[in-house]
PDB file of C-alpha atoms in Angstrom:
ATOM      1  CA  SER A   1     -29.036 -26.907  -1.563  1.00 55.00           C
ATOM      2  CA  GLU A   2     -32.076 -29.282  -1.218  1.00 59.00           C
ATOM      3  CA  SER A   3     -34.568 -26.394  -1.238  1.00 65.00           C
ATOM      4  CA  THR A   4     -32.756 -25.034  -4.364  1.00 70.00           C
ATOM      5  CA  GLU A   5     -33.269 -28.371  -6.060  1.00 69.00           C
ATOM      6  CA  GLU A   6     -36.943 -28.519  -5.129  1.00 70.00           C
ATOM      7  CA  GLN A   7     -37.352 -24.932  -6.455  1.00 67.00           C
ATOM      8  CA  THR A   8     -35.553 -25.796  -9.801  1.00 74.00           C
ATOM      9  CA  GLU A   9     -37.927 -28.955 -10.014  1.00 75.00           C
ATOM     10  CA  ASN A  10     -41.075 -26.726  -9.313  1.00 78.00           C
ATOM     11  CA  ASP A  11     -39.887 -24.144 -11.953  1.00 83.00           C
ATOM     12  CA  ARG A  12     -39.354 -26.915 -14.467  1.00 82.00           C
ATOM     13  CA  ALA A  13     -42.751 -28.466 -13.810  1.00 81.00           C
ATOM     14  CA  LYS A  14     -44.417 -25.055 -14.185  1.00 86.00           C
ATOM     15  CA  ALA A  15     -42.642 -24.333 -17.436  1.00 89.00           C
ATOM     16  CA  LEU A  16     -43.653 -27.682 -18.913  1.00 90.00           C
ATOM     17  CA  LYS A  17     -47.245 -27.236 -17.819  1.00 89.00           C
ATOM     18  CA  ALA A  18     -47.247 -23.816 -19.519  1.00 91.00           C
ATOM     19  CA  LYS A  19     -45.841 -25.227 -22.673  1.00 93.00           C
ATOM     20  CA  VAL A  20     -48.439 -27.973 -22.584  1.00 93.00           C
ATOM     21  CA  SER A  21     -51.308 -25.473 -22.232  1.00 93.00           C
ATOM     22  CA  SER A  22     -50.195 -23.720 -25.504  1.00 94.00           C
ATOM     23  CA  LEU A  23     -50.224 -26.964 -27.523  1.00 95.00           C
ATOM     24  CA  PRO A  24     -52.987 -27.391 -30.168  1.00 95.00           C
ATOM     25  CA  LYS A  25     -55.655 -30.062 -29.902  1.00 95.00           C
ATOM     26  CA  SER A  26     -54.620 -31.675 -33.173  1.00 96.00           C
ATOM     27  CA  PRO A  27     -52.690 -34.858 -34.170  1.00 96.00           C
ATOM     28  CA  GLY A  28     -49.021 -35.046 -34.043  1.00 96.00           C
ATOM     29  CA  VAL A  29     -45.797 -36.476 -32.598  1.00 97.00           C
ATOM     30  CA  TYR A  30     -44.006 -35.389 -29.466  1.00 97.00           C
ATOM     31  CA  LEU A  31     -40.336 -35.845 -28.620  1.00 97.00           C
ATOM     32  CA  MET A  32     -39.448 -35.855 -24.898  1.00 96.00           C
ATOM     33  CA  LYS A  33     -35.925 -34.577 -24.090  1.00 96.00           C
ATOM     34  CA  ASP A  34     -33.645 -35.065 -21.141  1.00 94.00           C
ATOM     35  CA  ILE A  35     -31.243 -32.647 -19.420  1.00 92.00           C
ATOM     36  CA  THR A  36     -28.635 -33.192 -22.221  1.00 94.00           C
ATOM     37  CA  GLY A  37     -31.274 -32.352 -24.899  1.00 93.00           C
ATOM     38  CA  GLY A  38     -31.238 -35.903 -26.088  1.00 95.00           C
ATOM     39  CA  ILE A  39     -34.550 -37.566 -27.073  1.00 96.00           C
ATOM     40  CA  ILE A  40     -35.608 -40.178 -24.600  1.00 95.00           C
ATOM     41  CA  TYR A  41     -39.139 -40.821 -25.785  1.00 95.00           C
ATOM     42  CA  VAL A  42     -41.240 -40.433 -28.957  1.00 95.00           C
ATOM     43  CA  GLY A  43     -44.915 -40.612 -28.950  1.00 94.00           C
ATOM     44  CA  LYS A  44     -48.010 -39.957 -31.037  1.00 94.00           C
ATOM     45  CA  ALA A  45     -51.247 -38.275 -30.218  1.00 94.00           C
ATOM     46  CA  LYS A  46     -54.743 -37.654 -31.558  1.00 94.00           C
ATOM     47  CA  SER A  47     -54.732 -34.494 -29.497  1.00 95.00           C
ATOM     48  CA  LEU A  48     -51.213 -33.264 -28.538  1.00 96.00           C
ATOM     49  CA  ARG A  49     -52.498 -31.117 -25.640  1.00 94.00           C
ATOM     50  CA  SER A  50     -54.367 -33.913 -23.928  1.00 93.00           C
ATOM     51  CA  ARG A  51     -51.752 -36.568 -24.492  1.00 93.00           C
ATOM     52  CA  VAL A  52     -48.585 -34.594 -23.550  1.00 94.00           C
ATOM     53  CA  GLY A  53     -50.496 -32.988 -20.615  1.00 92.00           C
ATOM     54  CA  SER A  54     -51.428 -36.492 -19.264  1.00 90.00           C
ATOM     55  CA  TYR A  55     -47.724 -37.110 -18.435  1.00 88.00           C
ATOM     56  CA  PHE A  56     -47.554 -34.099 -16.139  1.00 83.00           C
ATOM     57  CA  ASN A  57     -51.006 -34.317 -14.382  1.00 78.00           C
ATOM     58  CA  ALA A  58     -51.692 -37.644 -12.715  1.00 64.00           C
ATOM     59  CA  ALA A  59     -48.383 -38.739 -11.271  1.00 60.00           C
ATOM     60  CA  ALA A  60     -49.927 -40.930  -8.717  1.00 59.00           C
ATOM     61  CA  ASN A  61     -51.678 -43.177 -11.283  1.00 66.00           C
ATOM     62  CA  GLN A  62     -48.596 -43.692 -13.461  1.00 73.00           C
ATOM     63  CA  HIS A  63     -46.773 -46.853 -14.086  1.00 81.00           C
ATOM     64  CA  ARG A  64     -43.271 -46.885 -12.649  1.00 83.00           C
ATOM     65  CA  LYS A  65     -41.648 -46.709 -16.077  1.00 83.00           C
ATOM     66  CA  THR A  66     -43.757 -43.673 -16.968  1.00 85.00           C
ATOM     67  CA  ALA A  67     -43.020 -41.998 -13.757  1.00 86.00           C
ATOM     68  CA  LYS A  68     -39.298 -42.419 -14.262  1.00 89.00           C
ATOM     69  CA  LEU A  69     -39.673 -41.040 -17.757  1.00 89.00           C
ATOM     70  CA  VAL A  70     -41.488 -38.020 -16.427  1.00 89.00           C
ATOM     71  CA  GLU A  71     -38.732 -37.488 -13.884  1.00 88.00           C
ATOM     72  CA  ASN A  72     -36.237 -37.208 -16.737  1.00 91.00           C
ATOM     73  CA  ILE A  73     -38.146 -34.967 -18.951  1.00 93.00           C
ATOM     74  CA  VAL A  74     -36.746 -31.505 -19.164  1.00 93.00           C
ATOM     75  CA  ASP A  75     -38.209 -30.297 -22.366  1.00 94.00           C
ATOM     76  CA  PHE A  76     -40.273 -31.550 -25.403  1.00 96.00           C
ATOM     77  CA  ASP A  77     -40.796 -30.606 -29.012  1.00 96.00           C
ATOM     78  CA  VAL A  78     -43.924 -31.446 -31.126  1.00 96.00           C
ATOM     79  CA  MET A  79     -44.539 -32.015 -34.757  1.00 97.00           C
ATOM     80  CA  LEU A  80     -47.944 -31.530 -36.199  1.00 96.00           C
ATOM     81  CA  THR A  81     -49.407 -33.866 -38.586  1.00 96.00           C
ATOM     82  CA  SER A  82     -52.593 -33.858 -40.740  1.00 95.00           C
ATOM     83  CA  SER A  83     -53.997 -37.207 -39.434  1.00 92.00           C
ATOM     84  CA  GLU A  84     -53.433 -39.994 -36.919  1.00 89.00           C
ATOM     85  CA  VAL A  85     -52.133 -42.330 -39.546  1.00 86.00           C
ATOM     86  CA  GLU A  86     -49.501 -39.750 -40.553  1.00 90.00           C
ATOM     87  CA  ALA A  87     -48.597 -39.339 -36.810  1.00 91.00           C
ATOM     88  CA  LEU A  88     -48.172 -43.082 -36.557  1.00 87.00           C
ATOM     89  CA  LEU A  89     -45.819 -43.292 -39.549  1.00 87.00           C
ATOM     90  CA  LEU A  90     -43.816 -40.261 -38.373  1.00 91.00           C
ATOM     91  CA  GLU A  91     -43.508 -41.746 -34.851  1.00 91.00           C
ATOM     92  CA  ARG A  92     -42.097 -44.973 -36.260  1.00 85.00           C
ATOM     93  CA  THR A  93     -39.597 -43.137 -38.555  1.00 87.00           C
ATOM     94  CA  LEU A  94     -38.426 -41.051 -35.606  1.00 91.00           C
ATOM     95  CA  ILE A  95     -38.139 -44.038 -33.212  1.00 89.00           C
ATOM     96  CA  LYS A  96     -36.043 -45.849 -35.874  1.00 84.00           C
ATOM     97  CA  HIS A  97     -33.774 -42.787 -36.283  1.00 88.00           C
ATOM     98  CA  HIS A  98     -33.357 -41.645 -32.630  1.00 90.00           C
ATOM     99  CA  LYS A  99     -33.657 -45.018 -30.873  1.00 89.00           C
ATOM    100  CA  PRO A 100     -34.957 -43.335 -27.595  1.00 92.00           C
ATOM    101  CA  TYR A 101     -34.354 -45.242 -24.364  1.00 89.00           C
ATOM    102  CA  TYR A 102     -38.016 -45.350 -23.299  1.00 89.00           C
ATOM    103  CA  ASN A 103     -39.415 -46.620 -26.692  1.00 85.00           C
ATOM    104  CA  ILE A 104     -38.698 -50.237 -26.182  1.00 72.00           C
ATOM    105  CA  LEU A 105     -41.417 -51.852 -28.170  1.00 60.00           C
ATOM    106  CA  LEU A 106     -40.749 -50.092 -31.541  1.00 52.00           C
ATOM    107  CA  ARG A 107     -36.998 -50.379 -31.624  1.00 46.00           C
ATOM    108  CA  ASP A 108     -37.089 -53.785 -33.196  1.00 49.00           C
ATOM    109  CA  ASP A 109     -36.551 -54.461 -36.996  1.00 53.00           C
ATOM    110  CA  LYS A 110     -40.196 -54.781 -37.772  1.00 61.00           C
ATOM    111  CA  GLU A 111     -41.261 -52.562 -40.683  1.00 72.00           C
ATOM    112  CA  TYR A 112     -44.575 -51.554 -42.147  1.00 79.00           C
ATOM    113  CA  PRO A 113     -45.301 -53.321 -45.375  1.00 86.00           C
ATOM    114  CA  TYR A 114     -44.782 -51.879 -48.921  1.00 88.00           C
ATOM    115  CA  LEU A 115     -45.827 -53.066 -52.306  1.00 91.00           C
ATOM    116  CA  CYS A 116     -42.836 -53.596 -54.553  1.00 91.00           C
ATOM    117  CA  VAL A 117     -43.048 -53.591 -58.436  1.00 88.00           C
ATOM    118  CA  ASP A 118     -40.082 -54.694 -60.546  1.00 85.00           C
ATOM    119  CA  ILE A 119     -40.931 -52.369 -63.607  1.00 83.00           C
ATOM    120  CA  GLU A 120     -37.717 -53.458 -65.439  1.00 85.00           C
ATOM    121  CA  SER A 121     -38.790 -57.213 -65.483  1.00 81.00           C
ATOM    122  CA  LYS A 122     -40.170 -58.598 -68.739  1.00 80.00           C
ATOM    123  CA  TRP A 123     -43.093 -59.786 -66.706  1.00 79.00           C
ATOM    124  CA  PRO A 124     -43.563 -57.393 -63.747  1.00 81.00           C
ATOM    125  CA  ARG A 125     -45.212 -58.700 -60.498  1.00 82.00           C
ATOM    126  CA  ILE A 126     -46.087 -57.107 -57.292  1.00 87.00           C
ATOM    127  CA  ARG A 127     -44.655 -58.436 -54.027  1.00 87.00           C
ATOM    128  CA  LYS A 128     -45.324 -57.497 -50.432  1.00 90.00           C
ATOM    129  CA  VAL A 129     -42.111 -56.640 -48.665  1.00 89.00           C
ATOM    130  CA  ARG A 130     -41.156 -55.225 -45.205  1.00 85.00           C
ATOM    131  CA  LYS A 131     -37.881 -53.524 -46.157  1.00 84.00           C
ATOM    132  CA  ARG A 132     -37.509 -50.773 -48.911  1.00 83.00           C
ATOM    133  CA  LYS A 133     -34.245 -51.331 -50.774  1.00 85.00           C
ATOM    134  CA  ASP A 134     -32.147 -48.947 -52.769  1.00 85.00           C
ATOM    135  CA  ASP A 135     -32.876 -50.683 -56.275  1.00 89.00           C
ATOM    136  CA  ASN A 136     -34.693 -49.845 -59.539  1.00 87.00           C
ATOM    137  CA  LYS A 137     -37.988 -51.075 -58.286  1.00 91.00           C
ATOM    138  CA  VAL A 138     -41.099 -49.073 -57.445  1.00 91.00           C
ATOM    139  CA  TYR A 139     -42.207 -49.150 -53.744  1.00 90.00           C
ATOM    140  CA  LEU A 140     -45.651 -48.023 -52.657  1.00 88.00           C
ATOM    141  CA  GLY A 141     -46.198 -47.364 -49.075  1.00 82.00           C
ATOM    142  CA  PRO A 142     -45.447 -47.858 -46.206  1.00 82.00           C
ATOM    143  CA  TYR A 143     -48.969 -48.965 -45.182  1.00 82.00           C
ATOM    144  CA  ALA A 144     -49.745 -48.571 -41.619  1.00 76.00           C
ATOM    145  CA  ASN A 145     -53.142 -50.187 -42.316  1.00 78.00           C
ATOM    146  CA  VAL A 146     -52.541 -53.604 -44.086  1.00 82.00           C
ATOM    147  CA  SER A 147     -56.301 -53.705 -45.338  1.00 86.00           C
ATOM    148  CA  GLN A 148     -55.598 -50.494 -47.228  1.00 86.00           C
ATOM    149  CA  MET A 149     -52.519 -52.088 -48.811  1.00 89.00           C
ATOM    150  CA  TYR A 150     -54.617 -55.072 -49.931  1.00 91.00           C
ATOM    151  CA  MET A 151     -57.275 -52.638 -51.365  1.00 91.00           C
ATOM    152  CA  VAL A 152     -54.531 -50.931 -53.496  1.00 90.00           C
ATOM    153  CA  LEU A 153     -53.141 -54.422 -54.478  1.00 90.00           C
ATOM    154  CA  LYS A 154     -56.613 -55.583 -55.632  1.00 90.00           C
ATOM    155  CA  LEU A 155     -57.096 -52.343 -57.601  1.00 90.00           C
ATOM    156  CA  MET A 156     -53.678 -52.775 -59.234  1.00 87.00           C
ATOM    157  CA  TYR A 157     -54.589 -56.238 -60.327  1.00 87.00           C
ATOM    158  CA  LYS A 158     -57.865 -54.852 -61.957  1.00 88.00           C
ATOM    159  CA  VAL A 159     -56.181 -52.084 -63.856  1.00 89.00           C
ATOM    160  CA  PHE A 160     -52.814 -53.538 -64.865  1.00 81.00           C
ATOM    161  CA  PRO A 161     -52.091 -56.991 -66.403  1.00 75.00           C
ATOM    162  CA  LEU A 162     -49.743 -58.216 -63.735  1.00 77.00           C
ATOM    163  CA  ILE A 163     -48.692 -61.750 -63.022  1.00 75.00           C
ATOM    164  CA  ARG A 164     -50.217 -63.136 -59.687  1.00 78.00           C
ATOM    165  CA  CYS A 165     -48.485 -66.544 -59.592  1.00 77.00           C
ATOM    166  CA  LYS A 166     -45.197 -67.303 -58.026  1.00 74.00           C
ATOM    167  CA  PRO A 167     -42.026 -67.346 -60.117  1.00 72.00           C
ATOM    168  CA  HIS A 168     -41.658 -71.170 -60.127  1.00 74.00           C
ATOM    169  CA  GLU A 169     -45.432 -71.523 -61.130  1.00 77.00           C
ATOM    170  CA  PHE A 170     -44.858 -68.977 -63.993  1.00 75.00           C
ATOM    171  CA  ILE A 171     -41.889 -70.757 -65.381  1.00 76.00           C
ATOM    172  CA  ASN A 172     -43.689 -74.173 -65.341  1.00 77.00           C
ATOM    173  CA  ALA A 173     -46.933 -72.870 -66.791  1.00 76.00           C
ATOM    174  CA  LYS A 174     -48.148 -74.520 -69.955  1.00 72.00           C
ATOM    175  CA  ARG A 175     -49.844 -71.364 -71.320  1.00 67.00           C
TER     176      ARG A 175
END
């Protein structure tokens, strides 16, 4: 019985390494699965082959949490993306959707920022928000890079005559 379990474990390890060797060296997201087929970890990579392969190569140098994760991995899926930023956004979305056990840090409520424009207002203004709502406002984003969001905001203020002051300042303005 014990040698059968070892053989099964060796077969699983060989199958995973073979699958890793067929991965592309492009950016993307990987979803690690357990024996039930449930997603237990979602990660992003600049090079899928290198990153996913790192889980199955250096077991001696792994942190305890990572070693435990690798013990539970039976299969994995990948999703290719066109850039690292796209992989970052997709990773965040998948973590929020699947809530994998080993993704502790990204399961909180923090969201990437959006720019929100209330186009139905008599005096439209742009606000920075963290949550996109189902309302009649236009949302631009999400922005993984906040400096890019501020570049877009600066450009919008240049192109469109939008109010920059806060609502109470606007109401009390003399001109």
